[in-house]
mmCIF file of C-alpha atoms in Angstrom:
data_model
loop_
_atom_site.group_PDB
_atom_site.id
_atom_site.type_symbol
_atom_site.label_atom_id
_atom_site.label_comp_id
_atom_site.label_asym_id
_atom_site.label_seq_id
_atom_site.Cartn_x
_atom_site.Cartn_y
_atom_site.Cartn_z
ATOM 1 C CA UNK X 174 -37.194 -83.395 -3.176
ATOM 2 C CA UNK X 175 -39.892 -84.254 0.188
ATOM 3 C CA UNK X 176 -42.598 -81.549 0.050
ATOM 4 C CA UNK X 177 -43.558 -81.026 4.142
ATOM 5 C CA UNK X 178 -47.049 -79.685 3.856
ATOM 6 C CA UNK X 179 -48.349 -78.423 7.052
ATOM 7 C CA UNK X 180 -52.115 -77.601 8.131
ATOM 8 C CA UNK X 181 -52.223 -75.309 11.227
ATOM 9 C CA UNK X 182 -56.163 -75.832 11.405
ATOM 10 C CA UNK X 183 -56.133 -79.558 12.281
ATOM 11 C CA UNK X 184 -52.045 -80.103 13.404
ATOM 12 C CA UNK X 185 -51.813 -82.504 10.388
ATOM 13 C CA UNK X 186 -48.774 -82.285 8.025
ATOM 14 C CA UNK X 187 -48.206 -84.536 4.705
ATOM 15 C CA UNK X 188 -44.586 -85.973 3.488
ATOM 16 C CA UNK X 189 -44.627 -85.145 -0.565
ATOM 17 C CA UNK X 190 -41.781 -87.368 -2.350
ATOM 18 C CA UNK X 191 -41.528 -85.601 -5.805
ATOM 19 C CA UNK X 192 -39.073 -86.132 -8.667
ATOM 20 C CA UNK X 193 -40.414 -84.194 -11.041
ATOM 21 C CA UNK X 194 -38.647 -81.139 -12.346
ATOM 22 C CA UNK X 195 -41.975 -79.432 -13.688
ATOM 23 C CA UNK X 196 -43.744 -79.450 -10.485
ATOM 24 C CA UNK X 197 -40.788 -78.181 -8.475
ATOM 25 C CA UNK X 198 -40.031 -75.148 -10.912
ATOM 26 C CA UNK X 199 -42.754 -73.426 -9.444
ATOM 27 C CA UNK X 200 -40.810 -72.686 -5.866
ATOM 28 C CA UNK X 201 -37.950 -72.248 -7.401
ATOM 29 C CA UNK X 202 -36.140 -68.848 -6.895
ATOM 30 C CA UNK X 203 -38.999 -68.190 -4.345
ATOM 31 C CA UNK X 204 -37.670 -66.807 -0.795
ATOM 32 C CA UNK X 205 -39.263 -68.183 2.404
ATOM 33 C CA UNK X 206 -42.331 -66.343 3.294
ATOM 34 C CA UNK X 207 -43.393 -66.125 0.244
ATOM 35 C CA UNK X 208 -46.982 -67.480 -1.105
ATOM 36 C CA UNK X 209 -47.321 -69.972 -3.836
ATOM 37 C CA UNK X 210 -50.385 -71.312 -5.729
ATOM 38 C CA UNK X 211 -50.268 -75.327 -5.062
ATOM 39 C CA UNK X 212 -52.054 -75.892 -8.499
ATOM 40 C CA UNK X 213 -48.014 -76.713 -9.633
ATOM 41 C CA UNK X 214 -48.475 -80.148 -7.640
ATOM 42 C CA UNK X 215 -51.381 -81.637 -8.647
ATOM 43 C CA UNK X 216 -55.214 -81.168 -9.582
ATOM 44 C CA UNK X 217 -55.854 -82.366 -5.875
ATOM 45 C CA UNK X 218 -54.020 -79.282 -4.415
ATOM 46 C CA UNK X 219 -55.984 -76.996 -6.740
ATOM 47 C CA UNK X 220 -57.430 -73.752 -5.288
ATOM 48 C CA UNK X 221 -54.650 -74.121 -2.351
ATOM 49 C CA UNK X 222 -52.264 -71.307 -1.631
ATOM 50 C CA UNK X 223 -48.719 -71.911 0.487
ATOM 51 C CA UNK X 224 -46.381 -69.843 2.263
ATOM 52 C CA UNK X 225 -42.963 -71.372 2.345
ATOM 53 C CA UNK X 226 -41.682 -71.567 5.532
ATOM 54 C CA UNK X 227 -38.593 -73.358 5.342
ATOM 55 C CA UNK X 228 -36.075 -76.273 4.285
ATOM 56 C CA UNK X 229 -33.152 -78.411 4.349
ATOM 57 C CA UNK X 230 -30.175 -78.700 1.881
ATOM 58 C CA UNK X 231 -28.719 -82.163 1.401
ATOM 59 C CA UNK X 232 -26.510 -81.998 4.270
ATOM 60 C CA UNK X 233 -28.797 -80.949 6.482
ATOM 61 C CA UNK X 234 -28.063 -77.458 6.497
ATOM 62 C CA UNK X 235 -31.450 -75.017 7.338
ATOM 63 C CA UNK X 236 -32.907 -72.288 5.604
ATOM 64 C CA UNK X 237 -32.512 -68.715 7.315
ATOM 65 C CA UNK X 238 -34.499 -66.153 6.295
ATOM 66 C CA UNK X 239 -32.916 -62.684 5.435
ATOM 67 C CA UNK X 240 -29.996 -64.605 3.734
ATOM 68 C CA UNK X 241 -30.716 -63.365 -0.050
ATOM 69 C CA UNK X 242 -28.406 -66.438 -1.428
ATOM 70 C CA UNK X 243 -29.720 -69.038 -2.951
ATOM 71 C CA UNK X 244 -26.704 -71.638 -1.749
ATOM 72 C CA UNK X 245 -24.817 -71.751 1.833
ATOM 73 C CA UNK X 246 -22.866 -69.265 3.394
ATOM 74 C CA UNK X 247 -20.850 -68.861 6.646
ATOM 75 C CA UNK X 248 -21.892 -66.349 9.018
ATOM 76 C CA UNK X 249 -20.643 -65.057 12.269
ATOM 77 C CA UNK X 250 -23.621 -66.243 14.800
ATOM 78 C CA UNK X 251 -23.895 -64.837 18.583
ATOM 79 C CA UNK X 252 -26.387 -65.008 21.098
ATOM 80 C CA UNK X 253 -29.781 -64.498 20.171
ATOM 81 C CA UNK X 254 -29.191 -65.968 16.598
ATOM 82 C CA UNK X 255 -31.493 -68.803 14.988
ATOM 83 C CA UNK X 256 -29.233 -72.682 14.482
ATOM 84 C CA UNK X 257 -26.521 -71.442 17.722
ATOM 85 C CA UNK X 258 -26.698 -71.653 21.140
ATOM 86 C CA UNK X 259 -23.208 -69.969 22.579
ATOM 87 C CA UNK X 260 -21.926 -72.319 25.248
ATOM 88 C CA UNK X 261 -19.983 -69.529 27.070
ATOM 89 C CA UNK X 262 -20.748 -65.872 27.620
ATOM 90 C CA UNK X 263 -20.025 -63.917 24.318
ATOM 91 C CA UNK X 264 -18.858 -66.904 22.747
ATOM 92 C CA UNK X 265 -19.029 -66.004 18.757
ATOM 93 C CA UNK X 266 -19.094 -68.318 16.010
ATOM 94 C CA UNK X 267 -18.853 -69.033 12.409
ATOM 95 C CA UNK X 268 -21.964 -71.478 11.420
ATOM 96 C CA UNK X 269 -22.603 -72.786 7.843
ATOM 97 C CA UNK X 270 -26.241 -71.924 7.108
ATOM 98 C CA UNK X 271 -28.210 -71.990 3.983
ATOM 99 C CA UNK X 272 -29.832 -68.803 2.434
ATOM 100 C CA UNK X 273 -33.755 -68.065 2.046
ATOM 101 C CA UNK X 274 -33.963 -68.646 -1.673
ATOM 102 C CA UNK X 275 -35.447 -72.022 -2.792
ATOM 103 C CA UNK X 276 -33.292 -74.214 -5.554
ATOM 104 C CA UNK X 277 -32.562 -77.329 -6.922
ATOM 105 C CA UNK X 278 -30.210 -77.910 -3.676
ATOM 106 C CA UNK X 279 -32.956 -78.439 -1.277
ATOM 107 C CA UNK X 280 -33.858 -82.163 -0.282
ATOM 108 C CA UNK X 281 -37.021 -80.808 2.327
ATOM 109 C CA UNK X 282 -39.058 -77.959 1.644
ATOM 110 C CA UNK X 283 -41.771 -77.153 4.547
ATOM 111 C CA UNK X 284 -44.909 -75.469 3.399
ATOM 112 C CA UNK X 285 -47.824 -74.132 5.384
ATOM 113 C CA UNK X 286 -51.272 -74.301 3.991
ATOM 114 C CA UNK X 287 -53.036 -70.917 3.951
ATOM 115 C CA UNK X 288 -56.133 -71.402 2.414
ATOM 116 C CA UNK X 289 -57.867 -74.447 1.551
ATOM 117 C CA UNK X 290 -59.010 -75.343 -1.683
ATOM 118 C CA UNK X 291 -62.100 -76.667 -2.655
ATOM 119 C CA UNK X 292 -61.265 -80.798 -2.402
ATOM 120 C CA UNK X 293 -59.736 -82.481 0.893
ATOM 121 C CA UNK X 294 -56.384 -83.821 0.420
ATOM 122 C CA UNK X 295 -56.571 -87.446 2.207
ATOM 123 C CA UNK X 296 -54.264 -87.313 5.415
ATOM 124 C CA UNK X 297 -54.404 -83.474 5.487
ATOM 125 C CA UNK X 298 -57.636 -81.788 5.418
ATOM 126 C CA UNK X 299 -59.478 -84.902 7.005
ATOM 127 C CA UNK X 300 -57.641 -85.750 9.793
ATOM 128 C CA UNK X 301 -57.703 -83.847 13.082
ATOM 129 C CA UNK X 302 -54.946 -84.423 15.013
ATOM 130 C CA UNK X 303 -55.520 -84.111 18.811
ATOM 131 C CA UNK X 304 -52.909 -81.251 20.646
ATOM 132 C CA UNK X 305 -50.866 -83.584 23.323
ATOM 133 C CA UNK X 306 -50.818 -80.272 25.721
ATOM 134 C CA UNK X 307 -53.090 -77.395 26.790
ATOM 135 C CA UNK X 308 -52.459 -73.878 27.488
ATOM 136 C CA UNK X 309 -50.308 -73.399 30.265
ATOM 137 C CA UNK X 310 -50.169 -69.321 30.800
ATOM 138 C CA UNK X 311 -53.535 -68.002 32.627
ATOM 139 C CA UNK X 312 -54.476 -65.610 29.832
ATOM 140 C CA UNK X 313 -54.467 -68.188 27.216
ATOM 141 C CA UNK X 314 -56.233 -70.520 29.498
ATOM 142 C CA UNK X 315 -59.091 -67.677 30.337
ATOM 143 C CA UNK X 316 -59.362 -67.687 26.566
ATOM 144 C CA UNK X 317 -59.889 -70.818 25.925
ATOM 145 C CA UNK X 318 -62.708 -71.600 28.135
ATOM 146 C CA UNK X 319 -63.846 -67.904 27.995
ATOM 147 C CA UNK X 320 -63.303 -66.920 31.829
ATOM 148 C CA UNK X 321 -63.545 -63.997 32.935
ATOM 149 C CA UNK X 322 -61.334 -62.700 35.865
ATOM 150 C CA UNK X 323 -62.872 -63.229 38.771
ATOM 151 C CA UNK X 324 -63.105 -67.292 37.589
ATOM 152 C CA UNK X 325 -60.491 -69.588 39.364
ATOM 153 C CA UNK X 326 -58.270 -70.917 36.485
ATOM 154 C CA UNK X 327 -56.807 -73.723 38.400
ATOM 155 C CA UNK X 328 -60.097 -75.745 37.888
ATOM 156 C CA UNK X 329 -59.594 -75.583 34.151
ATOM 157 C CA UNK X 330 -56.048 -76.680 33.892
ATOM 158 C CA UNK X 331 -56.356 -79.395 31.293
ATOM 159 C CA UNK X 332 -54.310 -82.497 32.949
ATOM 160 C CA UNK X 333 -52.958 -85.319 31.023
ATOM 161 C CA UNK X 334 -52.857 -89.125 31.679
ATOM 162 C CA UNK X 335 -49.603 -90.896 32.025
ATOM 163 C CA UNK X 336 -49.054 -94.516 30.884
ATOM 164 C CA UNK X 337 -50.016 -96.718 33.608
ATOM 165 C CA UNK X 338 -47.370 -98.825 35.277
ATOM 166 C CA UNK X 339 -48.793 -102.804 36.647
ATOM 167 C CA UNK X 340 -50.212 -102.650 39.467
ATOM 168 C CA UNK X 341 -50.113 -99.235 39.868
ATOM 169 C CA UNK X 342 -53.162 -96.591 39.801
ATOM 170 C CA UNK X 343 -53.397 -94.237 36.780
ATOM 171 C CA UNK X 344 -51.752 -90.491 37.119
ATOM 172 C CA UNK X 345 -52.195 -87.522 35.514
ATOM 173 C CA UNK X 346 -49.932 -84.800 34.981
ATOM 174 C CA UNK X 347 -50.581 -80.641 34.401
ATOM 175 C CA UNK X 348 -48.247 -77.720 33.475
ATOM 176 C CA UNK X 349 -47.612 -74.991 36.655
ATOM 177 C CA UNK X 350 -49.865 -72.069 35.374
ATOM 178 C CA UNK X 351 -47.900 -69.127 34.657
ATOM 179 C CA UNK X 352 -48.433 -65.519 35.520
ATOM 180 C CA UNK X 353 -51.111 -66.337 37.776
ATOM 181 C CA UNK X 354 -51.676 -63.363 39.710
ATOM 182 C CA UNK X 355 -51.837 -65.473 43.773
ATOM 183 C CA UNK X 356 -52.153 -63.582 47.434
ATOM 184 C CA UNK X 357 -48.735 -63.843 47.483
ATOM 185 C CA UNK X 358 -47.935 -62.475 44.404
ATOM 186 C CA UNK X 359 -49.910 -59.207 45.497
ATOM 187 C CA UNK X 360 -48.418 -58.871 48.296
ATOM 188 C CA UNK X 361 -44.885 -58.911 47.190
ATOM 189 C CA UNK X 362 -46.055 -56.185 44.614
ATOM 190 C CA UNK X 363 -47.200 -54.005 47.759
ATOM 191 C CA UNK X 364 -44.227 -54.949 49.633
ATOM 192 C CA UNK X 365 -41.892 -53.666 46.558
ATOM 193 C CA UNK X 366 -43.706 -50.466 46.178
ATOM 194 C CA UNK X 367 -43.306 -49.748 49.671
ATOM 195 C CA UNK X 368 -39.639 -50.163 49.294
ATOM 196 C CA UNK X 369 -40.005 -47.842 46.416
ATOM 197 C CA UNK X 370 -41.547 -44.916 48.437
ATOM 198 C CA UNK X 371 -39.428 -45.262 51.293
ATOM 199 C CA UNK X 372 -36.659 -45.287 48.994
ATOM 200 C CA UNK X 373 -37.272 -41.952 47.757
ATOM 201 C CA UNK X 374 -38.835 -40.495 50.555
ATOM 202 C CA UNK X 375 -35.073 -41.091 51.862
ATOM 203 C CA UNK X 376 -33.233 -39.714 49.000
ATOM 204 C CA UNK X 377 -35.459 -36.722 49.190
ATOM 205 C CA UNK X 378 -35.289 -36.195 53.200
ATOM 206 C CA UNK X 379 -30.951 -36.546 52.598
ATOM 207 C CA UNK X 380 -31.290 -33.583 49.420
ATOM 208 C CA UNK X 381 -33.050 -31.397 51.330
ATOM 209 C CA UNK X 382 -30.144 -31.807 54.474
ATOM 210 C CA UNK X 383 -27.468 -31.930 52.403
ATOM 211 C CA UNK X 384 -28.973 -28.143 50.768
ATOM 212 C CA UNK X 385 -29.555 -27.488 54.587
ATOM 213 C CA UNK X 386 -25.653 -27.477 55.147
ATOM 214 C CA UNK X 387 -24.706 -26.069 52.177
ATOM 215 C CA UNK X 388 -26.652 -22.672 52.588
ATOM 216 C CA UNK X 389 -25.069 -22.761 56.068
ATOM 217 C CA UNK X 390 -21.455 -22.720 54.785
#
């Protein structure tokens, strides 16, 4: 079975090939989520605690969570369910998947490091690997660089460089910032809740005629 050990704090993950039965008794009958002491792999992943976040059977097949079967099963997916995308409005249908409980089936477990223990694990721990892409929505970018909101955030949108073509000059590329509040965006707000009040200053003028001719009658 391929251990896939993940470390959110630098982006690094680690491919584990392991064959041996003793080490992989540990996750077994373990559902995803849960936490697991990484002492079961090795003296170098001692002190380490996981969270299982996933796998893969042999056929490919993914883990879901909130299946409590520890093989596959067929379920009825629809819109808004994880491993289907309908092709057609209220299209239905009936996906293998594999349930949340770890066994002897799996060929790829993913784990996620949750705390470190007290040793790097070479290609893990030491490695910082650089994120290809900043933040694109304005909050996150305000956060970033701490802004504050009178700061223009389109002079901290973090651009990228594109592989240079012969001959040509080098270009950079950066995401459209999103919910960035513009001029224009203000003023369709204002426009809208005009629309709004003159909408139910309407309604209101045509109840109070319509109660008009009915006290006439």
């Amino acid at each position: 079975m391929k251990i896939n050990i993940a470390y959110p704090a630098t982006g690094a993950q680690k491919v584990l090939d392991i064959d041996d039965e003793k080490k992989l008794r540990h996750f077994f009958e373990k559902r995803m989520a849960a936490e697991v002491d990484g002492s079961s792999l090795g003296d170098e992943f001692k002190g380490y605690i996981f969270r299982i976040s996933g796998g893969n059977d042999k056929q490919g097949f993914p883990m879901v969570q909130g299946i409590l079967h520890a093989g596959r099963v067929r379920l009825l997916l629809k819109k808004g369910s994880k491993y289907y995308r309908p092709r057609r409005t209220g299209e239905r249908k009936r996906k293998s998947v594999r349930g949340c409980i770890v066994g002897a089936d799996l060929s790829v477990l993913n784990l996620v490091v949750i705390k470190k223990g007290d040793q790097d694990v070479p290609g893990l721990t030491d490695v910082e690997v650089p994120r290809r892409l900043g933040p694109k929505r304005a909050s996150k970018i305000r956060r970033l660089f701490n802004l504050t909101n009178k700061d223009d955030v389109r002079k901290y949108v973090i651009r990228r460089e594109l592989p240079a073509k012969e001959g040509k000059r080098t270009r950079t590329k950066a995401p459209k910032i999103q919910r960035l509040t513009t001029p224009v965006r203000l003023q369709r707000k204002r426009h809208q809740l005009a629309l709004k009040k003159q909408r139910a200053e309407k309604n209101k003028d045509e109840a109070a005629a319509y109660a008009k001719l009915v006290a006439q009658r």
